[in-house]
Amino acid sequence: MDFEDKLASLSQDVSKLYDAAPFGSHCVDEDGTYTEINALELAWLGCNREELIGQRKPEEFLTPTSQKKLQQVLAHAGNHGFNDVELDLVSKGGNIRPISINATRCADSHGKPLRPWRTVSFDMTDAHRWRERQRIAAIAFESLTGMYVTDSNGVILQVNQAFTTLTGYNASDVQGKTTHILSSGLHDAAFYQELWTALKTTGQWQGEIHNRRKDGSVFTEWLSISAPGFGQELAKQYVASFFDITANKAYQAEISQMAYFDPLTELTNRRLLSDRLCQTLAAASRSRLHGAVLYIDLDNFKALNDSHGHEAGDQLLKQVAKRLRVLVREGDSVARMGGDEFVVLLDGLAADAVESARQARHIGEKILHELAQPYQLGDLGFLCTASIGISMLLEQESGTDLLQQADLAMYQAKKAGRNTLRFFSTAMQQAVSAHATMEQDLRNALRLGQFELHFQPQVNAADRIVGAEALLRWQHHQRGAVAPGEFIPLAEESALILPIGHWVLETACAQLKRWEGNASTHHLQLAVNVSARQFRQDDFVAQVQELINTSAINPARLKLEITESMVLDLDDTVAKMRALRLLGVHFSMDDFGTGYSSLSSLTRLPLDQLKIDRSFVRNMGHSHPEAIVVQTIIGMGNSLGMEVIAEGVETQAQRALLMQNGCLCYQGYLFSPAVPVAQFDALLLQPLRISA
Ligand code: C2E
Ligand code: MG
Ligand code: MG
């Protein structure tokens, strides 16, 4: 064999060797095209030799990132080649394989490097997996989760960094010691016994546990312990992992505090109170002892809030809460229901109904007394009373009922003048439900046409009817005629007074229009009562104007009766009255003398008439002070240029006295009660038969 042949055979051997090698290898020519590639690398690329040799370049089989990386490496490689560059190979089928590549330049027979390269590459897939696994293991073991490994006797063998961070103990502090070193002393022997039993029988345990740090502080951890390989053999080791949940616990506590307690006063809130109420009810039915719900509402809270702001209001609530807490026994609940409403829940009162009610009253009175003591709110001294409603619990089934009943009783206490207490009673409930039924009926009354206006004559000094007051009557389908004293306050509470009041005005205008067309009635003035709530509507003036226009009446015949309560909003009232007066409407001040309006505010109102309340008229004959009041009103009206009319005139004597004092206009049963319009018209045709 000549040298040439030897060389060729050697080269073939080398090729075979490369082909069989457990690494990838290829050669490229001057322009970087494959000239050789071994079997393994062909397999990596998923190609056959013919596709590659003289056709394609290795960089075509790299990810873009690896292509860039290779270019950089080549730029610095010079003549020497490069080692261990990690690249990602992409096979024809799209599989990515990490490789580590080494390259050397081929050399000529004199050892001079040539352009072409030969490479040797190793598959790094497994290495990568291994490294990844290492990394995950490291993260896990050095994560925020504390970990330790013990032997079967609980002797600590190994701990991680997080263990040290969480407990303050270094590995050297604890290795060789039992887990007892972490014990907080807060769990009893039974607790640990259960833990070990679970471990020995199931190979695992998890739960909440209090442990002690190196600095002595206690923390709460969520601990899970498992015995690797449990079941096949007796556990040789336990792996414990834990995380600190002290912060979570505090957060939980805060959340439950928020969910169950009022943040301002730190009293129980409505939700927790309902729970307690259920418990108390259950306990009461077992023990046969009574309990009571006291619903407390402050009488002057709103005034304070409005005049001195919420901060003062908050201070008052806090002080009230404090006083209440001191007043009740340890086991009794004090709750804030919201706003200025509090509830005290008393349990374990006497078994005897009367005695337990007496006890509840006694505590209620104590509360009233304590709450009525002066408060110091910063610089402000403040007085505030409370109203209390009480419902007794034994017969009751539901907590909601009890609260509602106590609330209802509280409203009765308010109605009774405040700073007092009321017990809930069935009669009260009946009254309330009657009230509710009536309100429902009242809603339908307009639609059903159950209202009617009656007219009560107003008479002058010559006994001539000069006008009338329109008084509303409700013809209820079951109850017959319902007096306005019964339903007007209800209508005012529920805003029903607005449509009703409008109907009254509309009907009154229609009546005036009919009277205007008749010579015997066209002089009549009609007085119409207007509620404060009705008068306060923004568009009240516009409503009246609209009614005057559509009914085409002479507005001077319409007289609106207002009451002293409207003087509360003096500016608005004056403005509206002026506007209405410009339209030609007249005004009378009803029930004059019963309100508390000051004389100066009264003189600002553009009134045409004062109407002396019937309570003064009734007593003026026998009571000196009443007579003086009447005289004063008459004198005042006359000197302010207003007409004065007396209502409720029932006797000739009253009329005579009134006339003597200068009151020349009268209304009352002496002349006629309020009657339907046909009867009223009849009155006009005959001289008045004065009945007393
Ligand atoms: P008021 O405006 O002071 O009406 C006078 C009340 O005194 C009427 O009662 C009338 O029937 C009664 N009365 C008249 N003469 C005598 C008498 O000689 N002796 C006695 N003891 N009473 C007499 P009524 O009709 O029951 O009305 C009660 C109150 O209801 C009215 O008091 C008024 O405030 C209100 N009201 C009546 N109708 C309406 C209305 O249409 N709208 C509004 N907002 N309130 C009305
Ligand atoms: Mg009136
Ligand atoms: Mg009146």
Coordinates of C-alpha atoms in Angstrom, one line a residue, residues 80-315:
H80 CA -7.8 28.4 17.3
G81 CA -11.4 27.3 17.4
F82 CA -13.6 27.2 20.5
N83 CA -14.6 24.9 23.3
D84 CA -17.8 24.1 25.1
V85 CA -20.2 26.6 23.6
E86 CA -23.8 25.7 24.4
L87 CA -26.2 26.0 21.5
D88 CA -29.7 24.8 20.8
L89 CA -30.0 22.6 17.8
V90 CA -33.3 22.4 15.9
S91 CA -34.0 19.2 14.1
K92 CA -35.8 19.0 10.7
G93 CA -38.9 18.0 12.7
G94 CA -38.6 21.0 15.0
N95 CA -37.2 19.3 18.1
I96 CA -34.8 21.4 20.1
R97 CA -31.7 19.8 21.6
P98 CA -29.2 21.5 23.8
I99 CA -25.6 20.7 22.7
S100 CA -22.2 21.7 23.8
I101 CA -20.0 22.2 20.8
N102 CA -16.2 22.3 20.4
A103 CA -14.6 23.2 17.1
T104 CA -11.1 23.2 15.6
R105 CA -9.8 24.3 12.3
C106 CA -8.6 21.6 10.0
A107 CA -4.9 21.9 9.2
D108 CA -2.8 21.3 6.1
S109 CA 0.0 18.8 6.1
H110 CA 2.3 21.5 7.6
G111 CA 0.0 22.2 10.5
K112 CA -1.3 25.5 9.1
P113 CA -4.9 26.0 9.9
L114 CA -7.3 26.0 7.0
R115 CA -10.7 27.6 6.7
P116 CA -12.7 24.4 7.2
W117 CA -13.8 23.4 10.7
R118 CA -14.3 20.1 12.4
T119 CA -16.6 20.0 15.4
V120 CA -17.4 17.7 18.2
S121 CA -20.7 18.2 20.1
F122 CA -22.2 16.6 23.1
D123 CA -25.9 16.2 23.8
M124 CA -26.7 18.2 26.9
T125 CA -30.3 17.2 27.3
D126 CA -29.7 15.0 30.4
A127 CA -27.2 17.5 31.8
H128 CA -29.8 20.2 31.5
R129 CA -32.4 18.1 33.1
W130 CA -30.1 17.3 35.9
R131 CA -29.2 20.9 36.4
E132 CA -32.8 22.0 36.4
R133 CA -33.6 19.3 39.0
Q134 CA -30.7 20.6 41.1
R135 CA -32.0 24.1 40.8
I136 CA -35.6 23.2 41.8
A137 CA -34.3 21.1 44.7
A138 CA -32.2 24.0 45.9
I139 CA -35.1 26.5 45.5
A140 CA -37.4 24.1 47.4
F141 CA -35.0 23.4 50.2
E142 CA -33.9 27.0 50.5
S143 CA -37.3 28.6 49.9
L144 CA -39.4 30.4 52.4
T145 CA -40.6 27.1 53.6
G146 CA -38.7 26.0 56.7
M147 CA -37.6 22.4 56.4
Y148 CA -35.9 19.9 58.6
V149 CA -35.2 16.2 58.5
T150 CA -35.3 14.1 61.7
D151 CA -34.6 10.5 62.5
S152 CA -37.3 8.3 63.8
N153 CA -36.8 9.6 67.3
G154 CA -37.2 13.2 66.3
V155 CA -33.6 14.0 66.4
I156 CA -32.9 16.8 63.9
L157 CA -30.4 15.8 61.2
Q158 CA -30.6 18.6 58.7
V159 CA -32.3 22.0 58.4
N160 CA -32.5 24.5 55.6
Q161 CA -31.8 28.2 55.4
A162 CA -35.5 29.1 55.8
F163 CA -35.6 27.1 59.0
T164 CA -32.8 29.4 60.4
T165 CA -34.6 32.5 59.2
L166 CA -37.9 31.4 60.7
T167 CA -36.7 30.0 64.0
G168 CA -33.5 31.9 64.6
Y169 CA -31.6 28.6 65.1
N170 CA -28.6 27.7 62.9
A171 CA -28.0 24.2 61.8
S172 CA -25.3 23.8 64.4
D173 CA -27.7 24.9 67.2
V174 CA -30.2 22.1 66.5
Q175 CA -28.4 19.3 64.8
G176 CA -28.4 16.3 67.1
K177 CA -31.1 17.7 69.3
T178 CA -34.7 16.6 69.3
T179 CA -37.5 18.8 68.0
H180 CA -38.4 19.4 71.6
I181 CA -36.1 22.4 71.4
L182 CA -38.9 24.2 69.3
S183 CA -41.7 23.4 71.7
S184 CA -43.6 26.4 72.9
G185 CA -45.2 24.7 75.9
L186 CA -48.6 25.7 74.6
H187 CA -49.6 22.2 73.6
D188 CA -50.3 19.5 76.1
A189 CA -48.9 16.0 76.0
A190 CA -52.1 14.6 74.3
F191 CA -51.5 16.9 71.3
Y192 CA -48.0 15.5 70.7
Q193 CA -49.2 12.0 71.3
E194 CA -51.8 12.4 68.6
L195 CA -49.2 13.8 66.2
W196 CA -46.9 10.8 66.8
T197 CA -49.7 8.3 66.5
A198 CA -50.7 9.8 63.2
L199 CA -47.1 9.7 61.9
K200 CA -46.6 6.1 63.0
T201 CA -49.9 4.9 61.5
T202 CA -50.3 7.0 58.4
G203 CA -46.9 8.3 57.8
Q204 CA -48.0 11.9 57.8
W205 CA -49.4 14.7 59.9
Q206 CA -50.3 18.3 59.2
G207 CA -51.8 21.1 61.2
E208 CA -51.3 24.3 63.1
I209 CA -48.7 24.3 65.8
H210 CA -47.3 26.9 68.1
N211 CA -43.5 26.8 68.3
R212 CA -40.9 28.9 70.1
R213 CA -38.1 30.7 68.3
K214 CA -34.5 30.9 69.6
D215 CA -35.3 34.4 71.0
G216 CA -38.2 32.9 73.1
S217 CA -41.0 34.4 71.0
V218 CA -43.8 32.1 70.0
F219 CA -45.0 31.8 66.5
T220 CA -47.8 29.8 64.7
E221 CA -46.7 27.6 61.9
W222 CA -48.5 25.3 59.5
L223 CA -46.5 22.1 59.7
S224 CA -46.6 19.1 57.6
I225 CA -44.5 16.0 58.4
S226 CA -44.1 13.0 56.2
A227 CA -42.2 9.8 56.3
P228 CA -40.6 9.1 52.9
G229 CA -41.0 5.5 51.9
F230 CA -43.7 4.9 54.5
G231 CA -45.4 1.5 54.2
Q232 CA -42.5 -0.4 52.9
E233 CA -40.5 -0.3 56.0
L234 CA -40.5 1.4 59.4
A235 CA -39.8 5.1 58.9
K236 CA -36.2 5.9 59.3
Q237 CA -36.6 9.6 58.7
Y238 CA -39.2 12.3 58.8
V239 CA -39.2 15.3 56.6
A240 CA -41.0 18.3 58.1
S241 CA -41.8 21.5 56.3
F242 CA -43.5 24.5 57.8
F243 CA -44.4 28.1 57.2
D244 CA -45.0 30.9 59.6
I245 CA -48.7 31.8 59.7
T246 CA -48.6 34.2 62.6
A247 CA -49.1 37.0 60.2
N248 CA -52.0 35.2 58.6
K249 CA -53.5 34.6 62.0
A250 CA -53.2 38.2 62.9
Y251 CA -54.9 39.1 59.6
Q252 CA -57.6 36.6 60.2
A253 CA -58.2 38.1 63.6
E254 CA -58.4 41.5 62.1
I255 CA -60.9 40.3 59.5
S256 CA -63.0 38.7 62.1
Q257 CA -62.7 41.8 64.2
M258 CA -64.0 43.8 61.3
A259 CA -66.7 41.4 60.5
Y260 CA -68.0 41.1 64.0
F261 CA -67.1 44.3 65.8
D262 CA -67.9 48.0 65.3
P263 CA -64.6 49.7 64.6
L264 CA -65.5 52.9 66.2
T265 CA -66.8 51.7 69.6
E266 CA -65.3 48.2 69.5
L267 CA -68.7 46.9 70.5
T268 CA -70.3 43.8 69.0
N269 CA -71.9 44.6 65.6
R270 CA -75.3 43.7 64.3
R271 CA -74.1 40.4 62.8
L272 CA -72.4 39.1 65.9
L273 CA -75.4 40.3 68.0
S274 CA -77.7 38.1 65.9
D275 CA -75.5 35.1 66.7
R276 CA -75.5 35.9 70.4
L277 CA -79.2 36.4 70.3
C278 CA -79.7 32.9 68.9
Q279 CA -77.4 31.4 71.6
T280 CA -79.2 33.3 74.3
L281 CA -82.6 32.2 73.0
A282 CA -81.4 28.6 73.0
A283 CA -79.9 28.9 76.5
A284 CA -83.1 30.6 77.8
S285 CA -85.4 27.9 76.5
R286 CA -83.2 25.3 78.3
S287 CA -82.8 27.2 81.5
R288 CA -86.4 28.6 81.5
L289 CA -84.8 31.9 82.6
H290 CA -85.9 35.1 80.9
G291 CA -83.7 37.5 79.0
A292 CA -84.3 40.9 77.5
V293 CA -83.4 43.0 74.5
L294 CA -82.9 46.7 75.2
Y295 CA -82.9 48.9 72.1
I296 CA -81.3 52.2 72.9
D297 CA -81.4 55.3 70.7
L298 CA -79.8 58.6 71.6
D299 CA -82.2 61.5 71.6
N300 CA -79.8 64.3 70.7
F301 CA -77.2 62.7 68.5
K302 CA -78.3 64.2 65.2
A303 CA -78.3 67.7 66.6
L304 CA -74.7 67.2 67.8
N305 CA -73.6 65.8 64.5
D306 CA -75.2 68.6 62.6
S307 CA -73.9 71.4 64.8
H308 CA -70.5 70.2 65.8
G309 CA -69.5 67.7 63.1
H310 CA -68.9 64.0 62.9
E311 CA -65.9 64.1 65.1
A312 CA -67.9 65.2 68.1
G313 CA -70.5 62.7 67.2
D314 CA -67.9 59.9 67.1
Q315 CA -66.6 60.9 70.5

